[in-house]
Short mmCIF file of C-alpha atoms and ligand atoms in Angstrom, two decimals:
data_model
loop_
_atom_site.label_atom_id
_atom_site.label_comp_id
_atom_site.label_asym_id
_atom_site.label_seq_id
_atom_site.Cartn_x
_atom_site.Cartn_y
_atom_site.Cartn_z
CA UNK A 256 -116.23 -63.47 -41.27
CA UNK A 257 -113.61 -64.26 -43.84
CA UNK A 258 -112.70 -67.54 -45.53
CA UNK A 259 -110.28 -68.83 -48.14
CA UNK A 260 -111.76 -71.77 -50.04
CA UNK A 261 -109.76 -73.87 -52.46
CA UNK A 262 -110.44 -76.46 -55.15
CA UNK A 263 -107.25 -78.41 -55.77
CA UNK A 264 -106.66 -81.88 -57.18
CA UNK A 265 -102.86 -82.19 -57.03
CA UNK A 266 -101.93 -79.53 -54.48
CA UNK A 267 -100.64 -76.51 -56.38
CA UNK A 268 -103.80 -74.48 -55.71
CA UNK A 269 -103.74 -75.63 -52.10
CA UNK A 270 -100.17 -74.32 -51.79
CA UNK A 271 -101.32 -70.88 -52.93
CA UNK A 272 -104.30 -71.07 -50.54
CA UNK A 273 -102.13 -72.02 -47.55
CA UNK A 274 -99.65 -69.23 -48.31
CA UNK A 275 -102.47 -66.70 -48.59
CA UNK A 276 -103.92 -68.05 -45.36
CA UNK A 277 -100.59 -67.58 -43.60
CA UNK A 278 -100.05 -64.06 -44.92
CA UNK A 279 -103.59 -62.80 -44.24
CA UNK A 280 -104.35 -64.86 -41.18
CA UNK A 281 -107.57 -66.16 -42.73
CA UNK A 282 -108.56 -69.82 -42.47
CA UNK A 283 -108.25 -71.91 -45.66
CA UNK A 284 -110.57 -74.86 -46.33
CA UNK A 285 -111.08 -77.27 -49.22
CA UNK A 286 -114.43 -76.62 -50.92
CA UNK A 287 -115.81 -79.99 -49.78
CA UNK A 288 -115.48 -78.88 -46.15
CA UNK A 289 -117.62 -75.75 -46.46
CA UNK A 290 -120.87 -76.20 -44.57
CA UNK A 291 -122.57 -72.81 -44.90
CA UNK A 292 -121.12 -70.33 -47.37
CA UNK A 293 -123.67 -67.67 -46.43
CA UNK A 294 -122.07 -67.01 -43.04
CA UNK A 295 -119.02 -65.40 -44.70
CA UNK A 296 -118.90 -61.81 -45.90
CA UNK A 297 -115.46 -62.10 -47.48
CA UNK A 298 -114.92 -65.16 -49.67
CA UNK A 299 -111.66 -65.83 -51.46
CA UNK A 300 -112.06 -68.78 -53.83
CA UNK A 301 -108.92 -70.32 -55.31
CA UNK A 302 -109.60 -72.96 -57.93
CA UNK A 303 -107.52 -75.05 -60.31
CA UNK A 304 -108.48 -74.96 -63.98
CA UNK A 305 -109.54 -78.28 -65.48
CA UNK A 306 -110.60 -78.09 -69.13
CA UNK A 307 -111.75 -74.54 -68.55
CA UNK A 308 -113.74 -75.21 -65.38
CA UNK A 309 -112.64 -73.84 -62.02
CA UNK A 310 -112.58 -76.87 -59.72
CA UNK A 311 -115.44 -76.75 -57.19
CA UNK A 312 -116.32 -73.11 -57.90
CA UNK A 313 -119.77 -73.52 -59.38
CA UNK A 314 -120.84 -75.99 -56.71
CA UNK A 315 -119.59 -73.73 -53.93
CA UNK A 316 -120.52 -70.23 -55.07
CA UNK A 317 -123.97 -71.18 -56.42
CA UNK A 318 -125.01 -71.66 -52.78
CA UNK A 319 -124.64 -67.94 -52.05
CA UNK A 320 -128.18 -66.58 -51.49
CA UNK A 321 -127.43 -62.88 -51.67
CA UNK A 322 -124.22 -61.16 -52.73
CA UNK A 323 -125.02 -57.70 -51.44
CA UNK A 324 -122.42 -56.51 -48.96
CA UNK A 325 -120.14 -59.44 -49.69
CA UNK A 326 -116.61 -59.26 -51.04
CA UNK A 327 -115.94 -62.18 -53.38
CA UNK A 328 -112.55 -62.83 -54.93
CA UNK A 329 -111.81 -65.66 -57.35
CA UNK A 330 -108.29 -66.70 -58.27
CA UNK A 331 -107.75 -69.35 -60.91
CA UNK A 332 -104.67 -71.57 -60.98
CA UNK A 333 -103.74 -72.93 -64.37
CA UNK A 334 -100.85 -74.04 -66.50
CA UNK A 335 -101.37 -71.53 -69.30
CA UNK A 336 -99.56 -68.21 -68.90
CA UNK A 337 -101.82 -65.63 -67.20
CA UNK A 338 -99.70 -62.80 -68.65
CA UNK A 339 -101.41 -63.65 -71.93
CA UNK A 340 -104.45 -61.40 -72.33
CA UNK A 341 -106.35 -63.80 -74.57
CA UNK A 342 -105.92 -66.50 -71.92
CA UNK A 343 -107.24 -64.20 -69.18
CA UNK A 344 -110.22 -63.18 -71.33
CA UNK A 345 -111.02 -66.83 -72.05
CA UNK A 346 -110.89 -67.76 -68.36
CA UNK A 347 -113.09 -64.77 -67.46
CA UNK A 348 -115.65 -65.75 -70.08
CA UNK A 349 -115.73 -69.33 -68.84
CA UNK A 350 -116.17 -68.18 -65.24
CA UNK A 351 -119.11 -66.04 -66.36
CA UNK A 352 -120.70 -69.17 -67.82
CA UNK A 353 -120.25 -71.05 -64.55
CA UNK A 354 -121.80 -68.45 -62.21
CA UNK A 355 -125.10 -66.62 -61.79
CA UNK A 356 -125.14 -63.00 -62.95
CA UNK A 357 -125.54 -61.86 -59.33
CA UNK A 358 -122.32 -63.59 -58.27
CA UNK A 359 -120.36 -62.86 -61.47
CA UNK A 360 -121.12 -59.13 -61.28
CA UNK A 361 -119.75 -59.05 -57.74
CA UNK A 362 -116.46 -60.86 -58.18
CA UNK A 363 -112.90 -59.69 -58.69
CA UNK A 364 -110.89 -62.23 -60.64
CA UNK A 365 -107.16 -62.95 -60.39
CA UNK A 366 -105.05 -65.36 -62.41
CA UNK A 367 -102.28 -67.46 -60.91
CA UNK A 368 -99.98 -69.96 -62.56
CA UNK A 369 -99.70 -73.47 -61.16
CA UNK A 370 -97.71 -76.45 -62.29
CA UNK A 371 -97.99 -80.05 -63.29
CA UNK A 372 -96.33 -83.34 -62.42
CA UNK A 373 -97.24 -86.03 -64.93
CA UNK A 374 -96.08 -88.79 -62.61
CA UNK A 375 -98.95 -87.86 -60.25
CA UNK A 376 -101.78 -87.60 -62.78
CA UNK A 377 -104.58 -90.13 -62.55
CA UNK A 378 -105.40 -92.23 -65.62
CA UNK A 379 -108.29 -90.03 -66.73
CA UNK A 380 -106.16 -86.88 -66.61
CA UNK A 381 -103.16 -88.59 -68.27
CA UNK A 382 -105.43 -89.74 -71.10
CA UNK A 383 -106.96 -86.28 -71.51
CA UNK A 384 -103.54 -84.63 -71.68
CA UNK A 385 -102.24 -87.20 -74.18
CA UNK A 386 -105.25 -86.50 -76.38
CA UNK A 387 -104.85 -82.70 -76.17
CA UNK A 388 -101.08 -82.97 -76.74
CA UNK A 389 -101.47 -85.08 -79.88
CA UNK A 390 -104.02 -82.65 -81.28
CA UNK A 391 -101.97 -79.60 -80.23
CA UNK A 392 -98.78 -80.80 -81.89
CA UNK A 393 -100.54 -80.79 -85.27
CA UNK A 394 -101.48 -77.12 -84.97
CA UNK A 395 -99.53 -74.50 -86.89
CA UNK A 396 -97.74 -71.77 -84.93
CA UNK A 397 -100.47 -69.17 -85.56
CA UNK A 398 -103.21 -71.59 -84.52
CA UNK A 399 -101.76 -72.09 -81.06
CA UNK A 400 -102.77 -70.19 -77.95
CA UNK A 401 -101.30 -69.94 -74.43
CA UNK A 402 -103.15 -73.09 -73.29
CA UNK A 403 -101.78 -75.15 -76.17
CA UNK A 404 -98.28 -73.71 -75.74
CA UNK A 405 -98.24 -74.60 -72.05
CA UNK A 406 -99.30 -78.18 -72.71
CA UNK A 407 -96.79 -78.70 -75.52
CA UNK A 408 -93.92 -77.18 -73.49
CA UNK A 409 -94.57 -79.16 -70.31
CA UNK A 410 -95.93 -82.46 -71.65
CA UNK A 411 -94.74 -85.46 -69.66
CA UNK A 412 -92.67 -83.35 -67.26
CA UNK A 413 -92.73 -82.05 -63.73
CA UNK A 414 -92.91 -78.25 -63.81
CA UNK A 415 -93.82 -75.58 -61.29
CA UNK A 416 -94.61 -71.95 -62.08
CA UNK A 417 -95.79 -71.25 -58.55
CA UNK A 418 -94.92 -67.68 -57.62
CA UNK A 419 -96.15 -66.50 -54.23
CA UNK A 420 -95.41 -62.86 -55.18
CA UNK A 421 -98.35 -63.10 -57.58
CA UNK A 422 -100.54 -63.25 -54.44
CA UNK A 423 -99.63 -59.65 -53.52
CA UNK A 424 -102.46 -57.96 -55.46
CA UNK A 425 -104.94 -60.34 -53.79
CA UNK A 426 -103.50 -59.58 -50.35
CA UNK A 427 -103.93 -55.84 -51.04
CA UNK A 428 -107.48 -56.38 -52.24
CA UNK A 429 -108.45 -58.26 -49.06
CA UNK A 430 -107.10 -55.52 -46.78
C1 FMN B 608 -106.87 -82.81 -67.44
C2 FMN B 608 -106.28 -81.46 -67.19
C3 FMN B 608 -106.91 -80.32 -67.72
C4 FMN B 608 -106.35 -79.05 -67.51
N1 FMN B 608 -106.96 -77.95 -68.06
C5 FMN B 608 -106.38 -76.72 -67.93
C6 FMN B 608 -106.96 -75.56 -68.53
O1 FMN B 608 -108.04 -75.60 -69.13
N2 FMN B 608 -106.30 -74.38 -68.41
C7 FMN B 608 -105.11 -74.26 -67.73
O2 FMN B 608 -104.54 -73.18 -67.66
N3 FMN B 608 -104.56 -75.35 -67.10
C8 FMN B 608 -105.16 -76.55 -67.20
N4 FMN B 608 -104.61 -77.66 -66.57
C9 FMN B 608 -103.44 -77.48 -65.69
C10 FMN B 608 -103.85 -77.32 -64.22
O3 FMN B 608 -104.74 -76.24 -64.07
C11 FMN B 608 -102.61 -77.09 -63.38
O4 FMN B 608 -101.85 -78.27 -63.39
C12 FMN B 608 -102.92 -76.66 -61.95
O5 FMN B 608 -101.73 -76.21 -61.32
C13 FMN B 608 -103.54 -77.80 -61.17
O6 FMN B 608 -103.88 -77.39 -59.87
P1 FMN B 608 -103.92 -78.41 -58.63
O7 FMN B 608 -102.50 -78.94 -58.45
O8 FMN B 608 -104.33 -77.56 -57.47
O9 FMN B 608 -104.92 -79.48 -58.93
C14 FMN B 608 -105.15 -78.92 -66.75
C15 FMN B 608 -104.55 -80.07 -66.21
C16 FMN B 608 -105.09 -81.31 -66.42
C17 FMN B 608 -104.41 -82.51 -65.81
#
């Protein structure tokens, strides 16, 4: 059995998950609705990045008892540009820290770009972004990375980098 699971706070990751669901004809569920992860042999986990963590991923994938014979795909959705190699390496490293070796050694990871709408952010997230933005603005050009650039460029705005074509490699991988 196959399943698409998503961790999304403001909907951009869910949009990717629903599109993937439509194109592959695989059911998509929010991670809170997953009863028994072990019944699936193909798991596609799409999670939004929040301060380096993939929303819901650790909680969900740590319940896998045995990875043998399973196909596990993780796709992160973040604001920072995934064409940036350093950004991809950082995300990969953080994912490694959030999973058991058994799961991490069995996953294929993809990187998608989401969006942000400051008018929707809750107070906690608004405060976090204001803090990061103030700190980021003080950095010199060569001290900035893709994460910092993305925050500085989009601060306070409504921006979407959603690109459903970036799902194509995942669709091929599932086939
Ligand atoms: C508090 C906060 C922390 C974030 N941290 C990261 C991050 O570490 N890396 C990144 O690329 N994007 C980060 N983002 C951007 C989100 O990943 C991006 O908005 C994503 O599209 C959100 O997905 P969702 O709409 O499914 O919740 C952060 C956003 C907020 C509000």
